[in-house]
Every structure is written in structure tokens, then in C-alpha cells.
XYZ file of C-alpha atoms in Angstrom:
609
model
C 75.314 85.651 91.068
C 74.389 88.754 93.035
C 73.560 88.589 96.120
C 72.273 92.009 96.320
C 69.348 90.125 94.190
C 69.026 86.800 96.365
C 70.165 87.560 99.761
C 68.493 90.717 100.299
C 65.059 90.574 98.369
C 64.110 87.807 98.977
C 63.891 88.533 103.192
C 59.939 89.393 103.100
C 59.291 86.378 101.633
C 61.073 84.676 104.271
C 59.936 86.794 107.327
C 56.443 85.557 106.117
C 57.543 82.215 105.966
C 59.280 81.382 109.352
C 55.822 82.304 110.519
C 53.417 80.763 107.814
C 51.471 77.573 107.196
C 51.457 78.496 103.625
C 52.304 76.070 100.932
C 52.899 76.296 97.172
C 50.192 73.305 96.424
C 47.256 75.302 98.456
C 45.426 71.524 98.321
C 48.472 70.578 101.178
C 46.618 70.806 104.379
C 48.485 70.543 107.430
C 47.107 69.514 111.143
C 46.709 72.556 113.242
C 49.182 73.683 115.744
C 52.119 71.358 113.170
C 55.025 72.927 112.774
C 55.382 75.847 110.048
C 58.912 74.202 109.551
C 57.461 71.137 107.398
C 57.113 73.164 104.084
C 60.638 74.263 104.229
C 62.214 70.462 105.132
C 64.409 70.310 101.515
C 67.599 72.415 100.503
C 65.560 75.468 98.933
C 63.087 76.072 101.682
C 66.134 75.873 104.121
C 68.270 78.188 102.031
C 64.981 80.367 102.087
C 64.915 80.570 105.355
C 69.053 81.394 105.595
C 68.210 84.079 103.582
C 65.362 85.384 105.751
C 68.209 84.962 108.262
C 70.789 87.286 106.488
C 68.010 89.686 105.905
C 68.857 90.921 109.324
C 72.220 91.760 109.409
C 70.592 94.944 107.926
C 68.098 95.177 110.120
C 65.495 96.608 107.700
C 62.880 94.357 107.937
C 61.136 96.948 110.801
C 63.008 99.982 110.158
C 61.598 101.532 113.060
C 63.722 99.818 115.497
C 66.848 100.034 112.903
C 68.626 103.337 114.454
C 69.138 101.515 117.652
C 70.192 98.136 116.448
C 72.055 99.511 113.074
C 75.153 97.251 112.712
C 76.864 99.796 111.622
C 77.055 100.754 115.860
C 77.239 104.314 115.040
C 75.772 105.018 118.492
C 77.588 102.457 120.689
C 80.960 102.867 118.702
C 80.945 106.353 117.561
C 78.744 108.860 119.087
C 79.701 106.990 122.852
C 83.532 107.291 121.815
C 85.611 110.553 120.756
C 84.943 109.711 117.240
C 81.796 111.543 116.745
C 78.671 113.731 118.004
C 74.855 112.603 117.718
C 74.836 115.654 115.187
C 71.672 117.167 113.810
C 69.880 119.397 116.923
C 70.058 118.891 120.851
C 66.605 118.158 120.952
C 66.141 114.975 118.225
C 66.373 111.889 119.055
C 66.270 112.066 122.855
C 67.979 108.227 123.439
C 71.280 109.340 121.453
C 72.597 112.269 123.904
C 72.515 109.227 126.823
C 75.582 107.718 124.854
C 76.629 110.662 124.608
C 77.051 111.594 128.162
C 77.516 107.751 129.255
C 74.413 108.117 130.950
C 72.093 105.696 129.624
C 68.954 104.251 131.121
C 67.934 100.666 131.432
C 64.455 102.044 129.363
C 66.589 103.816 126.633
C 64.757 102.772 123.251
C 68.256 102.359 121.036
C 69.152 99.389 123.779
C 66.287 97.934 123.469
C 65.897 97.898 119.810
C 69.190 96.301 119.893
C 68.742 94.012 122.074
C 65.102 92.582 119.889
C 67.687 92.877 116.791
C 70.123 90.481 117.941
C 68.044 88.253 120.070
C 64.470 88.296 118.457
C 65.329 88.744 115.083
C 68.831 87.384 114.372
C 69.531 84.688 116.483
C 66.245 83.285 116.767
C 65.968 83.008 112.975
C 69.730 81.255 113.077
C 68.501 79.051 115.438
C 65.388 78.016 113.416
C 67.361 77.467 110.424
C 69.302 75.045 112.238
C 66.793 73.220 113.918
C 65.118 72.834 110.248
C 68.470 71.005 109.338
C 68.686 68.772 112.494
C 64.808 68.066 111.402
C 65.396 67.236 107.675
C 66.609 63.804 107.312
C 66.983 63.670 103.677
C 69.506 66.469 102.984
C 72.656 65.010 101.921
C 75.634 65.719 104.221
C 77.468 67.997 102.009
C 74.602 70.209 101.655
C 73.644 69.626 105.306
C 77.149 70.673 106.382
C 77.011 74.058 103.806
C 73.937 75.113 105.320
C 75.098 74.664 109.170
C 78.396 76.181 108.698
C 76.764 79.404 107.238
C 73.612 79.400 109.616
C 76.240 79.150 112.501
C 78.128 81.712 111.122
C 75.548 84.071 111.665
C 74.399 83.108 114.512
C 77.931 83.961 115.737
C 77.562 86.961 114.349
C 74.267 88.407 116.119
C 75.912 87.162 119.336
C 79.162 88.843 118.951
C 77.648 92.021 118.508
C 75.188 91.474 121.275
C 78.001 90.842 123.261
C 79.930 93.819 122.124
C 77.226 95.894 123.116
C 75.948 94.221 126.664
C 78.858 92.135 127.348
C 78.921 88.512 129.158
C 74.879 89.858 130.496
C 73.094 87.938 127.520
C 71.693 84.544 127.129
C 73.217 81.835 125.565
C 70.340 80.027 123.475
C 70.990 77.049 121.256
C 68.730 75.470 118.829
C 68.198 72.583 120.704
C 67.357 74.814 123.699
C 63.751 73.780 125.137
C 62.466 77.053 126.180
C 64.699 80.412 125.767
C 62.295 82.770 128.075
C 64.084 80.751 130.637
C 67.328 81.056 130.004
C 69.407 82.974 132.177
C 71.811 86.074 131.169
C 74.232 85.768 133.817
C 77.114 83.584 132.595
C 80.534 82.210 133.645
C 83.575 84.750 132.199
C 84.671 83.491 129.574
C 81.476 81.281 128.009
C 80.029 84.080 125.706
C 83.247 83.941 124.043
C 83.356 80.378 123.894
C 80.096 79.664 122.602
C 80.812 82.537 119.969
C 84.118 80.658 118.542
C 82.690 77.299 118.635
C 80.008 77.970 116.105
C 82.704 79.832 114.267
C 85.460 77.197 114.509
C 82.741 74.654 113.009
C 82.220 77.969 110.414
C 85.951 77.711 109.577
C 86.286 74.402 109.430
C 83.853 73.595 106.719
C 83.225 76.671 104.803
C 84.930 77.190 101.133
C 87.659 79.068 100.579
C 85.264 80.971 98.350
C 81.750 81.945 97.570
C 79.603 81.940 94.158
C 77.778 84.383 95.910
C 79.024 87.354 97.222
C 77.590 88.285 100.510
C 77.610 84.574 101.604
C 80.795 83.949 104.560
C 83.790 81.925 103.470
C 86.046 80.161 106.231
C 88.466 83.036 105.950
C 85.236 85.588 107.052
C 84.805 82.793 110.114
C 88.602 83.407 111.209
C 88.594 87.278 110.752
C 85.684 86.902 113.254
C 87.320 84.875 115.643
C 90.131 86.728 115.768
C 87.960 89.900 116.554
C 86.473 88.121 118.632
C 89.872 87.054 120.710
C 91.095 90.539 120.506
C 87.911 91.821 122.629
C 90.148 89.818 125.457
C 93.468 90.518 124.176
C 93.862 86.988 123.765
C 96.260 87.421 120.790
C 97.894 83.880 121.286
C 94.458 82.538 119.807
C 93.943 85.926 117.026
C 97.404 85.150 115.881
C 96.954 81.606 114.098
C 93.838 82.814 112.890
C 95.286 86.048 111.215
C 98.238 84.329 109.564
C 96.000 81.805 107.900
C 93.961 84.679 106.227
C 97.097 86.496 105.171
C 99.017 83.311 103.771
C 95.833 82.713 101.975
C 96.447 85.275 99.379
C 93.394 85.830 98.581
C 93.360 89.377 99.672
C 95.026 92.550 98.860
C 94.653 96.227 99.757
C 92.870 97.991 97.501
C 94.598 100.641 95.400
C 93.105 102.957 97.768
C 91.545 104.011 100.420
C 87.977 104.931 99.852
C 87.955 102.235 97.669
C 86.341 100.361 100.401
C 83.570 103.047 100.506
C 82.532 103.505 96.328
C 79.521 101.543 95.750
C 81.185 100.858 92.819
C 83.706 99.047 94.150
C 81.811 96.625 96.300
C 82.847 93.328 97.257
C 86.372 93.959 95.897
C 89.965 92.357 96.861
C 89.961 93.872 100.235
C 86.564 92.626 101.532
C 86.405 89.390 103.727
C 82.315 89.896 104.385
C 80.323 92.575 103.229
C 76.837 93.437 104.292
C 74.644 93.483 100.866
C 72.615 96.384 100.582
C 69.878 97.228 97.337
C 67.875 100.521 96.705
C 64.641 100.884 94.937
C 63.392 97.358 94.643
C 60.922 97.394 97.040
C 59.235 100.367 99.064
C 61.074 102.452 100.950
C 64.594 100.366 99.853
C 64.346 97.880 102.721
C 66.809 95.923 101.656
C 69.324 99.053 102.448
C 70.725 99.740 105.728
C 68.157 101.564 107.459
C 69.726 102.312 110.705
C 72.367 105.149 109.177
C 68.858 106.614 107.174
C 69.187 109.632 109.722
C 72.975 109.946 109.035
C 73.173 111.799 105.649
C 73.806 116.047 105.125
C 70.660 118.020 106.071
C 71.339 121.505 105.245
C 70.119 123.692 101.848
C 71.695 122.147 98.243
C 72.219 118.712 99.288
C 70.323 118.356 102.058
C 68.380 114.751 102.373
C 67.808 113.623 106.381
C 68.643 114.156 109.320
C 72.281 115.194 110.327
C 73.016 112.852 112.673
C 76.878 111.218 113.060
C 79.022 114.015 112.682
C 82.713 113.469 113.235
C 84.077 115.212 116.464
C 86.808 118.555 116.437
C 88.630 116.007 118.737
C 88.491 113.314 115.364
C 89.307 115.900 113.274
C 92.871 117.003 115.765
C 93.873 113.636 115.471
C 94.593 113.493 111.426
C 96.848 116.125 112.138
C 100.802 115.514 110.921
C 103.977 117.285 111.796
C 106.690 118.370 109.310
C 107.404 115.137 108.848
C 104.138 113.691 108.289
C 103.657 111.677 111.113
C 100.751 111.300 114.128
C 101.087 114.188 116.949
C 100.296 111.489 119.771
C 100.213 113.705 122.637
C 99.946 117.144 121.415
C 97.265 116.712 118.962
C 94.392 118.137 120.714
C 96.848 121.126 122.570
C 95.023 123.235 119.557
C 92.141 123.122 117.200
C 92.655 122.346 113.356
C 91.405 125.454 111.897
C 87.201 124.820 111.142
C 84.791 127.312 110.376
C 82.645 127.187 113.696
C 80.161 130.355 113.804
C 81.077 131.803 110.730
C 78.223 132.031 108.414
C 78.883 130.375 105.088
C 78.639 134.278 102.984
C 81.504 134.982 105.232
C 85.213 134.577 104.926
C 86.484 131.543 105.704
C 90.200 130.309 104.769
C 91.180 126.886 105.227
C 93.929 125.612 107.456
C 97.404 124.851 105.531
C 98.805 122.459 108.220
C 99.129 119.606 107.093
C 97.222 116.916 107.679
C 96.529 113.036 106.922
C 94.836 113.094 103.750
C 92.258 110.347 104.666
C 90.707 113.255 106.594
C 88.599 114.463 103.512
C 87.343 111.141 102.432
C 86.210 110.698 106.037
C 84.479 113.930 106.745
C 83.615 117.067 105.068
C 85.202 120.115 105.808
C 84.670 123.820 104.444
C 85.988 125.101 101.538
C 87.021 120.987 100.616
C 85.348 119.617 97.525
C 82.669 116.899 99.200
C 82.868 113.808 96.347
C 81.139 115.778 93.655
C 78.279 117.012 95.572
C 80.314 120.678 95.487
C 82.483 122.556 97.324
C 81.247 122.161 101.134
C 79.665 125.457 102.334
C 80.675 125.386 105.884
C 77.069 126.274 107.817
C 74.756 126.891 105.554
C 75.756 122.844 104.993
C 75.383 121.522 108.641
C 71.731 121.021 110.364
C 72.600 123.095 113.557
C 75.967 123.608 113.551
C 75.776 125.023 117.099
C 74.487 121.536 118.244
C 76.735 119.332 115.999
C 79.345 120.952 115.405
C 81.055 122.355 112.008
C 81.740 118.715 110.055
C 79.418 117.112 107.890
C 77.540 113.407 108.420
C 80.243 110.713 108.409
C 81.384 110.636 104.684
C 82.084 106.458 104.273
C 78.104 105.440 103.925
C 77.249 108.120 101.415
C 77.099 108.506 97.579
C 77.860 110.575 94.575
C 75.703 113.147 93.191
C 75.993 111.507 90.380
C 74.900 107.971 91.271
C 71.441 109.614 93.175
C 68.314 108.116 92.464
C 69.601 105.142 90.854
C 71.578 103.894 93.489
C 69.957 105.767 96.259
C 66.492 105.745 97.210
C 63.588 107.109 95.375
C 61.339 106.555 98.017
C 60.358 106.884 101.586
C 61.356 110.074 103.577
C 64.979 109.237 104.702
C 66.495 109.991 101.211
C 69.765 109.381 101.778
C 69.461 105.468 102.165
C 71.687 103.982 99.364
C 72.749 100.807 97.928
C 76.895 101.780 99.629
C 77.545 98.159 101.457
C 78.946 97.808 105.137
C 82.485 96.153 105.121
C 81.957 94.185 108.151
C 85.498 92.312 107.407
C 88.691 93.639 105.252
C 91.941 92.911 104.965
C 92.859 96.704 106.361
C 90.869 95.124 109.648
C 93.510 91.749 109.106
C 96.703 93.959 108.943
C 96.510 96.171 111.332
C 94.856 93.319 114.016
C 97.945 91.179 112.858
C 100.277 94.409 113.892
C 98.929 95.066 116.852
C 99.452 91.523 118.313
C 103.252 91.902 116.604
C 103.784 94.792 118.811
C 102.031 93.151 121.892
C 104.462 90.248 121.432
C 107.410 92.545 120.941
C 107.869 92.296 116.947
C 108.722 95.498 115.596
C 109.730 94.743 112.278
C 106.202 93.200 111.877
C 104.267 95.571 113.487
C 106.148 98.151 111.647
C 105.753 96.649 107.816
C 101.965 96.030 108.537
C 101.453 99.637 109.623
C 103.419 100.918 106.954
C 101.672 98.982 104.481
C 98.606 100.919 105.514
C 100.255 104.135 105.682
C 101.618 104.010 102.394
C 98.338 102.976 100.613
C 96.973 105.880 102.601
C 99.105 108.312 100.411
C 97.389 107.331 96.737
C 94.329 108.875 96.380
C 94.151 112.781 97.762
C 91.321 114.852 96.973
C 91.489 116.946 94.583
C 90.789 120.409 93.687
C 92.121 123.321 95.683
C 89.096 125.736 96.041
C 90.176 129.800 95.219
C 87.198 131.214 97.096
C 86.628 132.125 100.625
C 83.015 133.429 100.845
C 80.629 130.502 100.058
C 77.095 131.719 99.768
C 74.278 130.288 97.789
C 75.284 131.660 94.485
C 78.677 129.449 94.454
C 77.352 125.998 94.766
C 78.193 123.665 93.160
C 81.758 125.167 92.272
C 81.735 128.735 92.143
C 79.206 131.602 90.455
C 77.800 130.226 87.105
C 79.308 126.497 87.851
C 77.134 124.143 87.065
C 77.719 119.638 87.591
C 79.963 119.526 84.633
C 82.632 121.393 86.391
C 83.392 118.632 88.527
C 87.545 117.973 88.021
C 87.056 120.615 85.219
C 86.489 124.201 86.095
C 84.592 126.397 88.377
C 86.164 128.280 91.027
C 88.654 125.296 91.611
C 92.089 124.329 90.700
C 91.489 120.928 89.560
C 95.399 120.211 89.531
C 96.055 121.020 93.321
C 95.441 119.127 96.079
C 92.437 120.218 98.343
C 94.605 120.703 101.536
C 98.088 120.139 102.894
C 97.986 116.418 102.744
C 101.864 114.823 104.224
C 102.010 111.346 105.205
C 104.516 109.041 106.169
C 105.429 105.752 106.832
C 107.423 105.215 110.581
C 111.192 104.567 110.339
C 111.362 102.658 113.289
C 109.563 101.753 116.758
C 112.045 101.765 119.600
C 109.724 99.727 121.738
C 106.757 97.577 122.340
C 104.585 100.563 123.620
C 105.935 102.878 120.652
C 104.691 100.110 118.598
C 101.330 99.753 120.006
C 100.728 103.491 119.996
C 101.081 103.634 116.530
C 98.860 100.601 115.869
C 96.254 102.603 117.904
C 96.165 105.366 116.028
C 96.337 103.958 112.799
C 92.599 102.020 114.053
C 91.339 105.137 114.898
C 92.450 106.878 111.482
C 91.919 103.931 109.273
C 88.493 102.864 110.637
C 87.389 106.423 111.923
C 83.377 106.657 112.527
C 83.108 103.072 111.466
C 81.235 101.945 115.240
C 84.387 100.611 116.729
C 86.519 103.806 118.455
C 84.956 103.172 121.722
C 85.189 98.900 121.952
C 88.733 99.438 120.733
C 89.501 101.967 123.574
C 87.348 99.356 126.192
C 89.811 96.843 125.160
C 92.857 98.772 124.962
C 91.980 99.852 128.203
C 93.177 96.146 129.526
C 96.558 96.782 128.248
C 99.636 97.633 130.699
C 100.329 100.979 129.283
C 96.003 101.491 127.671
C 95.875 103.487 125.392
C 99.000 105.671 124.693
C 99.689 105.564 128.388
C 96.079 107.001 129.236
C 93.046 105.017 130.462
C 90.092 104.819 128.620
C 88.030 107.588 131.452
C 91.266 109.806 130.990
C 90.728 109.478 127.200
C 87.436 110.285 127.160
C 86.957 112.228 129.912
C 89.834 114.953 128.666
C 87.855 114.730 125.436
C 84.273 115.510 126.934
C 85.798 118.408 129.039
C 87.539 120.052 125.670
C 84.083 119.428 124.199
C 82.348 122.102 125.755
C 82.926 124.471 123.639
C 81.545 122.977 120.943
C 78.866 120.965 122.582
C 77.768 123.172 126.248
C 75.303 120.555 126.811
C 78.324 117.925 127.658
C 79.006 119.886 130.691
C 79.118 117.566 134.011
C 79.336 114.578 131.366
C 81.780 112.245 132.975
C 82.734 108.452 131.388
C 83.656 105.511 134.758
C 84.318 102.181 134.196
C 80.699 101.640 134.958
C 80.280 102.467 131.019
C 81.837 100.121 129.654
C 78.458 98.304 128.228
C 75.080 99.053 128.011
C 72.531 97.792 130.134
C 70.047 94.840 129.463
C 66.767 96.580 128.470
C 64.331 97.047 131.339
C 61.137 96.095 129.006
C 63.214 92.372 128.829
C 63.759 92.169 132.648
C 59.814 92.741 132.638
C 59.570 90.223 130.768
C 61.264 87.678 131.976
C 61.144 88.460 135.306
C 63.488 86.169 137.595
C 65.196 85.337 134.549
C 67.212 87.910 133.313
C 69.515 89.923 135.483
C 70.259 93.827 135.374
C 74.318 94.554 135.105
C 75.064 95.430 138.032
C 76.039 98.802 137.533
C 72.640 99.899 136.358
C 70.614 98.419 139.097
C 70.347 102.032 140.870
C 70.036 103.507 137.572
């Protein structure tokens, strides 16, 4: 069964009916002020209300708060790390630039709207699923026990992410809790994770190996959690168990390749442990897509849609440079620019770098004179929203779509037209491998560390983008692939050589790591270039910065800090940006310490804010 057509649909139905004293026999009368929770005390109106619960992993249900509480983290794990700009102009969406500069406010709107995503809208729906369970005597216990397991589940999940975000600051609220407004934020260290891995070790423990449905969590999702979770503290004598189980499972494989994990066509494949489900054009506006990347599609002339925002960083693009040998340049990486098209108009010359480079670079962001999917050859400015703002790379590449799947499965309505039916990969076995290495090279073994990364490495190497482009002046005229092209030269003629390579692509798998912090540098950068613009550069490089030797033998303000300065040029407005410890998380929302005044606490790093 789909779950693209149960678990996602079906979410206005129940965000009317967590609130409702609706029945289906209209005759049923109910005292006043009884509980909503009586018409949904049997296994269908509970499942109902899981799916109403699900519903909000995409946060769609109010799209107007979805850019700040987008699970996707594309502000907190992107556009706050080295990954990627805001994109689109200076002047749009004023709350972005604060993550920018790691200067955000206690009133910024994009913390907030997180904050009401996780608390208000995910975890208090988990919660009422579960005390609908405790409050239904005549479920039997193998149904009881499916519905927990999965209701905890994503209850974990709402607080892991609010915990990503805010850190140990955030209140720990049960079902059985009497009155949340009064529940404190300020916790013991250590009892945010806790709480997190006990309703996920219950999640483990009872949860099939396997779904009907897809989008539904299997035990296996529950561990690859966990062990997330663990590795936010390093704690990789807890990850480790956790990791091996899902790999001994064999239930998973890389895919063939690489941006396999990003074709809508290829959704819910081998490599996925827990997918969020998204669905275009089945209600208004496609709700039931991920409306928090709807501003982060291409915004310039031919395939422009809205708004711009997300675009991958020079600094990003440096790092998928190789040497001769086809290998990571570590420290020298960013010493010079790989060769982009910055103030050039797009009627102008432009030729293309041949250094070579990793070739997951053009399925992760789109570079001048580089076929883009088969949307045409990429047109350098004329392609970006304000390229002087955003600099020369187009929106994050991983969310979108093919030309030639618009309209059926993207949107047809609502103004943010690039919202499509692409899922989020929350979970995949790339995420299992390369976790698994990186505790291998914490505990000192190489050859582990070394076959995982390799594995990776080497799958990185089948698919290259094709189709070397033989012009250098890209005005209107050309698109889609050259004067007179039309769609139907896509991999068959135009002003393209269909049997070449797009770029220099060289990569490589290591020979050998001569020691632990060899090891873990290379784990490093394979996260960054395997999971690039995904939301998690900047929690990685939080944790990493724990680590004896951080990140490549830099701290996480040296890493950041050297990457703001190098910035300006690109982006003046970062000047006098500067990234302290103090950064590390975002602060609880103001309009909640309002609120629940003498209850919730301000980090104390923002109190002066």
C-alpha cells in the first residue's frame, strides 16, 4: 500500500479530528466539555490519529510556519554551516541572514516556528495518540503494542530534532504529564537524550523488521535513530551495537548510485531506512509536500519557479575538489577558488574549469556550462536570482525534479511551484556506513573505517553526468541545449557531446589510513560530500567539535570563522560575521518565555541578546 495515499492525505482529516466532537452517527451526542478522544477509542480512529501525527513530519499542515520548522533544517544545518548561503536577494527573508551571521535573536520567526513544529504540533499529537491507547481498554495487545511503538517513534523523532536545534533547553512532556505549560526546560545533562532513546529502545524492541506500508518506521529506522542520536555525544560505545544490528540485517544495500536516493522515481528503495512521504496535486496547494524547501527551487528566466533560496557555498563547491590522484585536498582546498562564473553575464564567455573534481558535485549543485538533470544546459547568471547576493550556484539540486516529470509530480497549484512529490531520506544506509566508519576510526579500526569509506567512494564513481557542453556564450537563444535545440535533445544532440563526461570527474578510493585521526578526517569529509546541503554540515561540525583533534585538527569557530572571512567576496554583507561557541544552538523563542513565564528558561547565552 502507498503511503503517499494513507499517511499523507489523510492529515486534514485528522487535524480536524484531534480537535472535533464530530462523529460518523451524527444521532451520537456526547456531554459537553467530554473528551474529543471517545470517537477515536478503537484501532482505526487511533491509527487516524497516528496518521494526523505523521502528517507533521512535513510540516505542511500551516505552511506558513513551514520555512522555519522544515525538517529538512536547511537553515539550522546548511545556511548556519559552510555548506550553503540563504541565496535569493539580501533583502528576503530577513530571519535567514541571522543564521547566517550566527547572530540570531530570541524573537527570530524561523525559531519560533520551529519550536510550535516540534512542540505544538508534533509531540503534542504523539502524546495524544498515546494517551488514546492508555485510554482504550479493548485494543488487543498486539495491536496496542504496534500502535505505541510507532507513536513513540515519532515522538522521538520531534524531540530529537528539537533537541538538535535548542539543545538540553526544551521540555520533557510525557503523555501522562498533568499540565505541560508547567513544565520546565532546564534539564539534567544527559536526560534529553535519555528520554529520546527510551521511547526508541521500546520503538526497537517491538517494531517489525518490516513495513506493509512504506513510510511507516521499522525497528531498524528506531536503531538508525538511536545511534544518531548517541553520536550527537560521541557516545559510539552505545551507536556501535546499534549500527551492526542494521548492517547484519541485510536488509539494506547501496543503491547503484548516488542520486538514486534523490529520483522521485526511486523512492523508498534498498537504501532507505525512513523516508518522509511526500504527494503533489491531491489537495490545494500540494500540502501533503514538503513545504518548508517551497522557497528553495531556481528563480531565474527558463526555469525559473520560486524563490532562490539554499544555494551551495564557493567554500562547498572547493571542497569536491581532487588531486591527480583523485583524492580530498584536506587542507589546501579552499587556498584557491574552483573556477565559477561569478560576474560574468551569461551572453559572455565562460569556460569551465578542467580540474578535476568529485563527480557528486553536479548532482549536488548546478554549475555553468553543466547540463542541470534535463532542465538544459545551466546558464550561469541569467539562471541565479541575484547572483551578487547568492552567489554563482544554483538552489540545492537533491529536492528538485525533472523537466520532464513537472506538473505531474510537481505542483500545479499555489505560488511556490517548485514543491514536488521528491521524498526526504531521513534514514539510509549511506547515513549507517559512514556512522559505522567513523566510530571504527574513533576506536582505532582502520581496516573498517577504511572498507566502509571506500564502499561509499566507489559507488560514488557510477553515475557521472553526462554531456560535455561545446559552447561558451550562453544567452537566451541556447536554452535548452544550444540554438534551435529543443527537449528532445536531451542525451541526443544539441550543442552537447552526449558521449563525454560533463567535467573532469576522478575519484578514488583511499589505500590506506596511517592513523586514527587520518581515519577520522576522511570520514569527515566523506559526511560533508556524501550528505552535502542535506541540514546536517553544521550539527556534524558541533559534534566533531568534541573530538581531541575536531575537525581535521581545526575547531568548529576556526572552521567557520576562516570560511565567513573568505566569504566576503562573494557575500560583503558577512563582513564582522564571527561564529563563538555561544552558537552552538538556537535560542528558546522569546514569544514561549512570554508565555510561560517562570517556566521556561532563556539559554544562557542569549539572555543579553
Amino acid at each position: 500500500v502507498d503511503m503517499k495515499g494513507f499517511c499523507r492525505t489523510i492529515f486534514l482529516f485528522a487535524n480536524i479530528a484531534l480537535f472535533s466532537t464530530c462523529s460518523d452517527d451524527f444521532f451520537t451526542k456526547y456531554p459537553q466539555g467530554e473528551d474529543s478522544e471517545n470517537i477515536f477509542r478503537n484501532e482505526k480512529g487511533i491509527d487516524a490519529l497516528l496518521t494526523g501525527t505523521y502528517a507533521m513530519l512535513g510540516g505542511s499542515a500551516l505552511w506558513q510556519i513551514s520555512w522555519g520548522a522544515s525538517i529538512q533544517n536547511w537553515t539550522y544545518g546548511s545556511v548556519a554551516s559552510d555548506d550553503a548561503y540563504k541565496g535569493s536577494e539580501s533583502t528576503d527573508s530577513s530571519p535567514v541572514p541571522e543564521f547566517e551571521r550566527w547572530d540570531v535573536s530570541p524573537t527570530n520567526s524561523y525559531v519560533a516556528d520551529k519550536w510550535r513544529w516540534a512542540f505544538g504540533m508534533g509531540i503534542f499529537r504523539a502524546n495524544e495518540v498515546l494517551k488514546t491507547i492508555s485510554n482504550t481498554p479493548d485494543l488487543n495487545e498486539k495491536t496496542r503494542t504496534r500502535l505505541k511503538s510507532e507513536a513513540l517513534f515519532l515522538r522521538a523523532l520531534f524531540y530529537f530534532e528539537a533537541w538538535l536545534v535548542f539543545g538540553d533547553y526544551i521540555p520533557l512532556i510525557t503523555e501522562d504529564t498533568e499540565d505541560p505549560d508547567k513544565v520546565s526546560n532546564v534539564n539534567p545533562r544527559g536526560a534529553v537524550l535519555e528520554f529520546i532513546l527510551n521511547d526508541l529502545r521500546y520503538a526497537w524492541e517491538n517494531l517489525p523488521d518490516q513495513q506493509v506500508q512504506v513510510g511507516r518506521p521499522t525497528r531498524y529506522a528506531a536503531m538508525a535513530l538511536a545511534a544518531r542520536a548517541c553520536l550527537e555525544e560521541l557516545d559510539y560505545s552505545s551507536a556501535r551495537p546499534l549500527l551492526d544490528t542494521i548492517i547484519a540485517s541485510g536488509r539494506y544495500t547501496l543503491m547503484p548510485n548516488f542520486f538514486d536516493n534523490f529520483r522521485i522515481e526511486k523512492e523508498n528503495n534498498a537504501e532507505s531506512i525512513f523516508e518522509i512521504q511526500a504527494d503533489v496535486n491531491d489537495i490545494n496547494e500540494s500540502l501533503n509536500a514538503e513545504m518548508g524547501i517551497g522557497l528553495n527551487f531556481p528563480h531565474g528566466s527558463d526555469i525559473g519557479m520560486c524563490c532562490g533560496f539554499h544555494q551551495p557555498s564557493q567554500n562547498l563547491a572547493n571542497a569536491f575538489r581532487v588531486d591527480e590522484d583523485g583524492l580530498p585536498l584536506f587542507g589546501t582546498f579552499n587556498d584557491t577558488d574552483l573556477k565559477n562564473d561569478m560576474g560574468i553575464e551569461s551572453g559572455d564567455e565562460f569556460i569551465p574549469s578542467e580540474e578535476p573534481v568529485d563527480p557528486r558535485i553536479d548532482w549536488t549543485m548546478g554549475r555553468r556550462g553543466i547540463p542541470y538533470l534535463d532542465w538544459g544546459i545551466m546558464r550561469g547568471k541569467d539562471w541565479i536570482r541575484k547572483q551578487s547576493d547568492g552567489g554563482p550556484y544554483m538552489p540545492a539540486m537533491k529536492p528538485f525534479f525533472y523537466k520532464s516529470q513537472r506538473y505531474t509530480l510537481s505542483t500545479t497549484t499555489g505560488w511556490m511551484t517548485g514543491v514536488n512529490a521528491n521524498n526526504y531520506r531521513y534514514l539510509r544506509y549511506s547515513h549507517v556506513l559512514l556512522w559505522r566508519a567513523e566510530v571504527a576510526a574513533w576506536e582505532g579500526d582502520l581496516a573498517m573505517a577504511l572498507e566502509l569509506v571506500n564502499m561509499i567512494r566507489s559507488r560514488a564513481a557510477n553515475e557521472l553526468v553526462m554531456g560535455k557542453v561545446q559552447i561558451y556564450k550562453l544567452p537566451q537563444s541556447v536554452y535548452p541545449w544550444g540554438e534551435g535545440s529543443t527537449d528532445e535533445d536531451y542525451l541526443a544532440g544539441g550543442s552537447v557531446d552526449w558521449s563525454q563526461p560533463a567535467a573532469n570527474y576522478k575519484i578514488s578510493t583511499y589505500p590506506a589510513f596511517g592513523d586514527k585521526n587520518e581515519a577520522l578526517r576522511a570520514v569527515q569529509w566523506e559526511q560533508r560530500l556524501e550528505f552535502a546541503t542535506e541540514g546536517r554540515r553544521f550539527f556534524d561540525l558541533r559534534r566533531w567539535d568534541q573530538l581531541p583533534d575536531r575537525i581535521g585538527g581545526q575547531s568548529m569557530e576556526e572552521v567557520l570563522n576562516s570560511y565567513a572571512s573568505g566569504d566576503i567576496r562573494i557575500r560583503p554583507f558577512m563582513q564582522g560575521a564571527n561564529f563563538t561557541g555561544d552558537d552552538k544552538y538556537m535560542p528558546v523563542p522569546q514569544g514561549q518565555i512570554n508565555i510561560q513565564a517562570g517556566i521556561l528558561k532563556q539559554r544562557p547565552e542569549y539572555e543579553n541578546r
